[in-house]
Amino acid sequence: MSSFQLFNPAAVFIFFACVLVSGIFTMNPVITVISLAGAILFFFVLPGQKNNRIHICTVLMTLACMVFNPVFGHNGATVIAVINNHNVTVEAGLYGIFLGLMLSAAVYWFASFSQIMTSDKIIYILGFLSQKAALVLTMALRFIPAYIRKAKQINDSQKALGLYKDETIISRLKGGARVFSILLTYMIEKTIITSDSMSARGYGGGRRRSFSLYPFGKRDVIFLTVSLVFTACTVYASSKGALFYNFYPFADTPATDFTALTGYTGYGLLCLSPSVIEGGNRIRWRYLRSKISHSDIRFPVR
Amino acid sequence: MTVIRNEKLRKALSVVIPFIFIPAVVLSGVLVFRGKSYSYGIFAISVLSVLLFICGFDRRKTGTRRLVLISAAVAMACVGRAVCSFIPAVNPITAITVLFAVYLGSEAGFMIGAFSALISNIFAGQGVWTPFQMFAWGMIGFFAGVFAKYLENHTVRLCVYVFFSGAAYSFIMDVWSVMWAYNTFNFKFYIASITSAAPYTVVYAVSNVIFILLLKKPFSEKLGRIKIKYGI
């Protein structure tokens, strides 16, 4: 289990928003590389199922950006080839690589995001905005498996009645539409029953209160403060123009003055913090477990 | 989860948030992220307008039956997307959103479109594009509700609307990807991304029409019936 499961979802959400917004919109290659490194590190530190196709996807995406950008864009001063009267420039290629890395970083961050922010947490976040919307979301999530189950039943019964043919594409489409039509009837009638029973139990009768299992504790306050402070460093550097980077006509060397370094450090620490929390907790657990000697463990005697 | 009980404060907030808060967020962001000012601008506006719409949904009185029907429609659209996920570029979200929006109104249309994007992305993949998808599908549903008088009981007009909104969806997403990658609206890149996405766009627009032709009849019969029977 990830230690992020215990954090308040609002704090985790704000952290991800900070990382993504300040990482994507600063347009600085150093920031992008930091973001990618932090994202990959966190992706591997976070326990849980890993989808390894993501690596192929990001590599292909980076390569595609690297190839397509010089083909379609002809800005830049260093021409290396002329194809069909179009200049192919080094700068356009660099910008393509930069774009690909930025996209890859976003993909890795979102992979971790969807692993931590399960649907119940998204509903909790949405509840801040509108409780009605949160209710709609909850019920929709509950209806999805119910409809899939029902659709299967309808499909089977249609087949058993000999009405459902799947010989040609047209008959399959028609069969699908019939199953859908039956499902629609079921859904509408069920909706009316559900809503009537909700009203009978007093839904919408008074002021609504809600209950959630996510307290906002000390740990959330610290995590939130730390990430906001780090983000503020990056935003400060960016608003001073220290992180501004030009690809065209010549690619700049990244700025290394004090303000820019503040921005890089702040963003680096921001990207590193989830991995540190996750990894630190795991090391702590190992350490505590190692202190338990075997003689301390008493097996129940029967 | 807080509900503001003070009537005056709530009214003040409903003025402050759209007219002061959103421009402030956009402007300050544009000043901070100079290299990406335009892409930040459209990102912030689309996120905030979806949020604003959701907040407005809470203020208005919506009947319980309507509320449950909206969530059922969202579930239906997500199931449809999951079922069709083996064919690339084909999903019935536009068709189902439009059909429900025509019978339930523009606000419900926006909610159905936006939430279908949010929930179906839980299994189809969340990303930076989620707010744009929510916004695009929400707007398709919203305008279907606005033009409900012209679209109801008129299959040809409905097909035309769905065809163009499917194409418009692709074009909007392309505008976004160009703006996102290059910060300015570069027409050459836009044409390049449209032409590379052309097969998908055509398949998507045509599949929407097919969905409408398949689903129009059951929808108009059943939704028309419950509208009369239960008065939703």
XYZ file of C-alpha atoms in Angstrom:
534
model
C 0.000 0.000 0.000
C 1.240 3.455 -0.830
C 1.633 5.872 2.052
C -0.210 8.372 -0.141
C -3.390 6.418 0.479
C -3.345 7.895 3.983
C -2.961 11.499 2.876
C -5.931 13.738 2.418
C -6.909 13.618 -1.281
C -7.161 17.412 -1.435
C -3.504 17.767 -0.415
C -2.425 15.147 -2.969
C -4.512 16.810 -5.668
C -3.019 20.231 -4.985
C 0.475 18.726 -5.068
C -0.123 17.179 -8.492
C -1.682 20.392 -9.790
C 1.407 22.340 -8.645
C 3.837 19.894 -10.248
C 1.979 19.745 -13.558
C 1.061 23.411 -13.971
C 4.471 24.790 -13.019
C 6.249 22.019 -14.924
C 4.351 22.265 -18.174
C 3.893 25.987 -18.520
C 7.379 27.238 -17.641
C 8.772 26.049 -21.007
C 12.273 25.478 -19.735
C 14.309 22.374 -20.685
C 15.962 22.103 -17.268
C 12.591 22.138 -15.539
C 11.315 19.550 -18.022
C 14.238 17.200 -17.384
C 13.788 17.580 -13.609
C 10.079 16.896 -13.985
C 10.687 13.774 -16.082
C 13.315 12.443 -13.668
C 11.050 13.036 -10.665
C 8.080 11.475 -12.445
C 9.976 8.314 -13.445
C 11.470 7.959 -9.969
C 8.050 8.283 -8.347
C 6.542 5.889 -10.882
C 9.007 3.194 -9.790
C 8.909 4.002 -6.072
C 5.118 3.829 -5.932
C 4.013 0.260 -5.189
C 1.227 -1.360 -7.120
C 0.676 -2.808 -10.533
C 2.958 -1.439 -13.211
C 1.976 -1.084 -16.808
C 5.219 -1.477 -18.718
C 3.719 -0.414 -22.030
C 4.003 3.156 -20.764
C 7.786 3.169 -21.397
C 7.378 2.141 -25.035
C 4.632 4.735 -25.396
C 6.732 7.599 -24.062
C 9.836 6.653 -26.063
C 7.792 6.453 -29.271
C 6.145 9.776 -28.478
C 9.497 11.488 -27.958
C 10.863 10.035 -31.200
C 7.746 11.079 -33.110
C 8.006 14.674 -31.819
C 11.717 14.733 -32.679
C 11.021 13.655 -36.263
C 7.814 15.562 -36.978
C 8.765 18.941 -35.564
C 11.679 19.602 -37.996
C 9.579 18.238 -40.866
C 6.736 20.704 -40.313
C 8.489 23.586 -38.591
C 11.186 25.564 -40.312
C 12.208 28.084 -37.682
C 15.766 28.117 -36.454
C 19.100 29.263 -37.796
C 21.287 26.165 -37.994
C 20.237 24.460 -41.224
C 21.443 20.904 -41.644
C 19.464 19.876 -44.724
C 17.105 21.300 -47.336
C 14.216 19.082 -48.391
C 11.685 20.385 -50.955
C 12.785 23.967 -50.361
C 12.221 23.552 -46.639
C 14.972 24.041 -44.130
C 15.491 21.272 -41.627
C 17.067 22.886 -38.593
C 18.818 21.682 -35.462
C 16.714 24.004 -33.302
C 13.458 22.496 -34.536
C 14.800 19.048 -33.667
C 15.795 20.213 -30.192
C 12.358 21.700 -29.679
C 10.832 18.399 -30.778
C 12.891 16.468 -28.227
C 11.917 18.989 -25.566
C 8.230 18.610 -26.439
C 8.474 14.824 -26.326
C 10.153 14.876 -22.920
C 7.534 17.271 -21.589
C 4.723 15.011 -22.803
C 6.460 11.948 -21.347
C 6.820 13.645 -17.973
C 3.093 14.463 -17.992
C 2.282 10.841 -18.893
C 4.368 9.471 -15.996
C 2.887 11.955 -13.509
C -0.609 11.067 -14.623
C 0.127 7.341 -14.320
C 1.016 7.855 -10.659
C -1.896 10.251 -10.233
C -4.487 7.754 -11.424
C -2.979 5.069 -9.222
C -3.279 7.209 -6.091
C -6.483 9.103 -6.895
C -9.012 6.324 -7.088
C -12.595 7.167 -7.967
C -13.671 7.622 -4.326
C -11.031 10.314 -3.929
C -12.110 12.099 -7.101
C -15.634 12.138 -5.710
C -14.337 13.580 -2.438
C -12.532 16.377 -4.331
C -15.617 17.103 -6.402
C -17.711 17.260 -3.238
C -15.954 20.513 -2.331
C -17.397 22.100 -5.446
C -20.820 20.598 -5.593
C -22.392 17.826 -3.595
C -24.934 17.206 -6.314
C -22.153 16.663 -8.829
C -20.435 14.293 -6.415
C -23.698 12.379 -6.074
C -24.078 12.151 -9.853
C -20.522 10.851 -10.113
C -20.994 8.284 -7.331
C -24.189 6.945 -8.822
C -22.732 6.812 -12.328
C -19.788 4.784 -11.031
C -22.179 2.427 -9.307
C -24.400 2.094 -12.397
C -21.577 1.144 -14.777
C -20.968 -2.418 -13.489
C -24.709 -2.893 -12.975
C -25.404 -2.019 -16.625
C -22.607 -4.229 -17.921
C -24.066 -7.148 -15.936
C -27.583 -6.406 -17.152
C -26.452 -6.025 -20.769
C -24.864 -9.458 -20.574
C -28.090 -10.966 -19.242
C -30.130 -9.325 -21.984
C -27.679 -10.482 -24.621
C -27.824 -14.061 -23.351
C -31.601 -14.137 -23.216
C -31.831 -12.690 -26.745
C -29.478 -15.387 -27.949
C -31.474 -18.088 -26.181
C -34.639 -16.781 -27.835
C -32.899 -17.029 -31.194
C -33.335 -13.334 -31.943
C -29.725 -12.336 -31.853
C -27.773 -13.145 -34.996
C -24.122 -12.413 -35.369
C -23.459 -13.535 -38.915
C -22.881 -10.228 -40.691
C -21.782 -6.865 -39.366
C -25.213 -5.339 -40.064
C -27.078 -7.980 -38.112
C -24.598 -7.652 -35.283
C -25.132 -3.901 -35.193
C -28.889 -4.406 -35.211
C -28.615 -6.952 -32.418
C -26.459 -4.562 -30.441
C -28.988 -1.785 -30.941
C -31.788 -4.072 -29.717
C -29.837 -4.986 -26.591
C -29.203 -1.296 -26.069
C -32.876 -0.467 -26.481
C -33.890 -3.059 -23.890
C -31.176 -1.803 -21.559
C -32.503 1.721 -21.989
C -35.999 0.694 -20.922
C -34.608 -1.104 -17.904
C -32.426 1.875 -17.055
C -35.236 4.414 -17.228
C -37.643 2.382 -15.120
C -34.891 1.665 -12.596
C -34.011 5.343 -12.478
C -37.568 6.297 -11.592
C -37.732 3.643 -8.866
C -34.366 4.704 -7.439
C -35.235 8.378 -7.368
C -38.653 7.766 -5.852
C -37.164 5.688 -3.088
C -34.565 8.389 -2.523
C -37.281 11.013 -2.128
C -39.221 8.676 0.148
C -36.192 8.506 2.432
C -35.966 12.268 2.569
C -33.372 13.098 -0.063
C -33.479 16.808 -0.841
C -35.732 17.417 2.153
C -33.372 19.593 4.137
C -29.859 20.809 4.486
C -27.467 18.138 3.311
C -24.512 16.974 5.302
C -21.851 14.620 4.188
C -19.402 12.231 5.697
C -15.941 11.366 4.556
C -13.158 9.206 5.856
C -10.363 11.630 5.057
C -9.285 13.768 7.992
C -7.004 16.707 7.325
C -4.169 15.996 9.731
C -0.752 17.311 10.645
C 0.908 15.307 7.907
C -1.313 16.887 5.252
C -0.604 20.384 6.530
C 3.155 19.766 6.370
C 3.001 18.165 2.929
C 0.824 20.950 1.564
C 2.952 23.748 3.040
C 6.177 22.223 1.768
C 4.855 21.726 -1.744
C 3.354 25.223 -1.885
C 6.642 26.770 -0.725
C 8.607 24.883 -3.385
C 6.070 25.863 -6.037
C 6.326 29.475 -4.920
C 10.108 29.353 -5.573
C 9.490 28.153 -9.139
C 6.700 30.630 -9.775
C 8.833 33.452 -8.383
C 11.721 32.579 -10.706
C 9.349 32.215 -13.629
C 7.622 35.543 -13.010
C 11.032 37.267 -12.845
C 11.659 35.904 -16.336
C 14.672 33.894 -15.170
C 13.279 30.634 -16.551
C 12.455 32.100 -19.941
C 14.107 30.049 -22.648
C 14.282 30.638 -26.396
C 14.619 27.851 -28.940
C 14.478 30.092 -31.994
C 16.448 31.336 -33.851
C 19.290 29.987 -31.692
C 18.778 27.670 -28.749
C 19.846 29.489 -25.561
C 22.023 28.010 -22.886
C 19.819 27.657 -19.793
C 20.142 30.529 -17.336
C 22.241 29.845 -14.256
C 21.881 33.034 -12.239
C 20.674 32.985 -8.643
C 16.965 33.446 -9.423
C 16.988 30.667 -11.984
C 18.829 28.356 -9.583
C 16.172 29.078 -6.938
C 13.534 28.034 -9.449
C 15.362 24.825 -10.417
C 16.024 23.864 -6.792
C 12.454 24.565 -5.753
C 11.038 22.534 -8.600
C 13.558 19.726 -8.082
C 12.653 19.409 -4.409
C 8.961 19.555 -5.290
C 9.334 16.676 -7.754
C 11.488 14.692 -5.336
C 9.217 15.070 -2.299
C 6.694 12.292 -3.108
C 9.469 9.770 -3.753
C 11.165 10.798 -0.517
C 7.941 10.357 1.450
C 7.160 7.021 -0.149
C 10.725 5.666 -0.021
C 11.369 7.040 3.463
C 8.302 5.345 4.841
C 9.326 2.062 3.320
C 12.852 2.287 4.733
C 11.415 3.154 8.115
C 9.187 0.105 7.982
C 12.134 -2.143 7.060
C 14.192 -0.676 9.898
C 11.430 -1.164 12.448
C 10.882 -4.695 11.264
C 14.584 -5.496 11.471
C 14.574 -4.474 15.123
C 12.022 -7.126 15.937
C 14.186 -10.122 16.818
C 12.833 -13.592 16.337
C 12.751 -14.269 20.055
C 10.271 -11.420 20.439
C 7.755 -13.032 18.195
C 5.618 -15.376 20.190
C 3.602 -17.765 18.192
C 0.298 -18.702 19.709
C 0.667 -22.028 21.499
C -2.114 -24.408 20.963
C -17.168 19.929 2.581
C -18.680 23.223 3.445
C -21.943 24.787 2.453
C -22.048 28.545 2.746
C -25.183 29.366 4.658
C -25.043 33.145 4.506
C -27.271 34.205 1.616
C -25.498 37.532 0.984
C -22.047 35.965 0.990
C -23.197 33.304 -1.438
C -24.584 35.913 -3.796
C -21.400 37.958 -3.549
C -19.313 34.885 -4.317
C -21.415 34.041 -7.348
C -20.502 37.450 -8.773
C -16.885 37.499 -7.606
C -15.915 34.060 -8.886
C -16.818 34.367 -12.576
C -16.052 38.031 -13.119
C -13.029 38.613 -10.907
C -11.525 35.296 -9.912
C -11.253 33.709 -13.380
C -9.696 36.739 -15.136
C -7.342 37.149 -12.158
C -6.162 33.540 -12.352
C -5.701 33.744 -16.105
C -3.907 37.091 -16.056
C -1.569 36.262 -13.193
C -0.737 32.934 -14.839
C -0.044 34.617 -18.159
C 2.353 36.997 -16.432
C 4.119 34.158 -14.616
C 4.422 31.685 -17.494
C 5.451 34.055 -20.258
C 6.798 31.416 -22.615
C 3.491 29.563 -22.599
C 1.047 32.366 -21.983
C -1.562 31.384 -24.575
C -1.619 27.697 -23.801
C -1.835 28.502 -20.096
C -4.708 30.886 -20.853
C -6.863 28.391 -22.731
C -6.041 25.643 -20.213
C -7.073 27.801 -17.251
C -10.222 29.060 -18.947
C -11.431 25.582 -19.886
C -10.747 24.155 -16.420
C -12.386 27.070 -14.638
C -15.433 27.179 -16.866
C -16.090 23.478 -16.259
C -15.719 24.085 -12.522
C -18.013 27.105 -12.695
C -20.650 25.088 -14.466
C -20.470 22.359 -11.840
C -20.839 24.958 -9.062
C -23.836 26.453 -10.819
C -25.378 23.007 -11.067
C -25.376 22.795 -7.278
C -27.160 26.097 -6.778
C -30.083 25.395 -9.020
C -32.939 23.149 -7.994
C -32.815 19.876 -9.860
C -35.440 17.228 -9.266
C -34.279 13.927 -7.841
C -35.543 12.038 -10.872
C -33.620 14.275 -13.196
C -30.485 13.937 -11.124
C -30.609 10.155 -11.133
C -31.382 10.143 -14.852
C -28.302 12.267 -15.530
C -26.070 9.859 -13.647
C -27.670 6.907 -15.444
C -26.980 8.621 -18.776
C -23.355 9.161 -17.789
C -23.041 5.489 -16.890
C -24.637 4.535 -20.211
C -22.172 6.652 -22.186
C -19.227 5.190 -20.291
C -20.445 1.625 -20.861
C -20.815 2.487 -24.550
C -17.263 3.763 -24.716
C -15.961 0.675 -22.942
C -17.870 -1.637 -25.297
C -16.626 0.192 -28.401
C -13.045 0.599 -27.154
C -11.737 -2.183 -29.407
C -12.456 -0.048 -32.515
C -10.130 2.972 -32.624
C -11.719 6.434 -32.812
C -15.248 5.109 -32.311
C -17.213 5.897 -29.194
C -20.869 6.693 -28.661
C -20.379 9.452 -26.081
C -21.283 12.269 -28.486
C -24.376 10.445 -29.751
C -25.655 9.499 -26.296
C -24.922 12.953 -24.870
C -26.769 14.664 -27.722
C -29.774 12.351 -27.516
C -30.153 12.839 -23.777
C -29.507 16.581 -24.033
C -32.297 16.978 -26.581
C -34.783 15.526 -24.109
C -33.359 16.732 -20.799
C -32.149 20.238 -21.642
C -28.877 22.060 -22.040
C -27.679 21.968 -18.453
C -28.146 18.232 -18.186
C -26.427 17.930 -21.567
C -23.351 19.723 -20.303
C -23.180 17.579 -17.174
C -23.610 14.342 -19.128
C -20.904 15.239 -21.656
C -18.404 16.513 -19.114
C -18.870 13.704 -16.607
C -18.792 11.012 -19.291
C -15.368 12.325 -20.293
C -14.180 12.392 -16.682
C -15.396 8.895 -15.766
C -14.575 7.121 -19.001
C -11.042 8.529 -18.770
C -10.633 6.622 -15.517
C -10.217 3.517 -17.662
C -9.337 5.140 -21.017
C -6.521 7.199 -19.497
C -6.536 10.516 -17.687
C -4.245 13.223 -18.962
C -3.728 16.894 -19.571
C -6.440 16.566 -22.200
C -9.171 15.610 -19.677
C -10.365 19.202 -18.989
C -10.491 19.925 -22.725
C -12.436 16.755 -23.398
C -14.819 17.610 -20.584
C -15.247 21.079 -21.998
C -15.688 19.935 -25.637
C -18.198 17.179 -24.888
C -19.953 19.385 -22.361
C -20.398 22.109 -24.957
C -21.682 19.613 -27.544
C -24.316 18.529 -25.022
C -25.075 22.101 -24.035
C -25.761 23.261 -27.608
C -27.810 20.151 -28.329
C -29.996 21.226 -25.435
C -30.162 24.799 -26.706
C -31.269 23.666 -30.179
C -33.534 20.954 -28.769
C -36.620 22.396 -30.496
C -35.026 21.973 -33.928
C -33.455 18.598 -33.259
C -36.282 16.794 -31.499
C -38.226 14.407 -33.767
C -36.043 15.283 -36.722
C -33.558 12.533 -37.550
C -31.851 14.293 -40.467
C -31.092 17.458 -38.511
C -29.897 15.348 -35.603
C -27.546 13.441 -37.913
C -26.188 16.680 -39.341
C -25.666 18.122 -35.876
C -23.888 15.010 -34.650
C -21.737 14.773 -37.777
C -20.547 18.338 -37.416
C -20.133 18.186 -33.681
C -18.015 15.041 -34.096
C -15.836 16.860 -36.612
C -15.798 19.968 -34.429
C -14.696 17.867 -31.479
C -11.649 16.698 -33.431
C -10.913 20.207 -34.677
C -11.168 21.663 -31.169
C -8.853 19.002 -29.802
C -6.404 19.763 -32.645
C -6.488 23.474 -31.873
C -5.663 22.531 -28.335
C -2.778 20.224 -29.269
C -1.236 22.866 -31.554
C -1.638 25.602 -28.945
C -0.280 23.316 -26.284
C 2.808 22.356 -28.249
C 3.719 25.658 -29.898
C 2.041 28.300 -27.724
C 0.974 30.335 -30.762
C -1.673 29.274 -33.190
C 0.508 28.147 -36.073
C -1.687 27.495 -39.095
C 0.825 25.205 -40.799
C 0.992 22.914 -37.783
C -2.760 23.014 -37.462
C -3.198 21.842 -41.056
C -0.577 19.149 -40.450
C -2.316 17.851 -37.356
C -5.740 17.990 -39.033
C -4.529 16.031 -42.062
C -2.772 13.443 -39.928
C -5.925 13.046 -37.851
C -8.264 13.159 -40.894
C -9.058 9.413 -41.032
C -9.932 9.454 -37.324
C -12.076 12.542 -37.735
C -14.015 11.036 -40.639
C -14.477 7.690 -38.875
C -15.585 9.497 -35.725
C -18.084 11.772 -37.483
C -19.554 8.923 -39.561
C -19.755 6.580 -36.583
C -21.694 9.251 -34.703
C -24.264 9.333 -37.492
C -24.507 5.534 -37.423
C -25.039 5.620 -33.657
C -27.792 8.202 -34.070
C -29.521 6.137 -36.757
C -29.380 3.069 -34.532
C -30.350 4.726 -31.266
C -32.710 7.537 -32.288
C -35.872 5.458 -32.362
C -35.616 3.756 -28.951
C -34.526 7.037 -27.388
C -37.330 9.169 -28.734
C -39.929 6.531 -27.851
C -38.748 5.891 -24.332
C -37.619 9.314 -23.230
C -40.711 10.886 -24.769
C -42.836 8.395 -22.884
C -41.336 8.990 -19.462
C -41.457 12.708 -20.047
C -45.222 12.427 -20.356
C -45.669 9.713 -17.750
C -43.509 11.098 -14.949
C -43.128 14.727 -15.983
C -39.357 15.053 -15.787
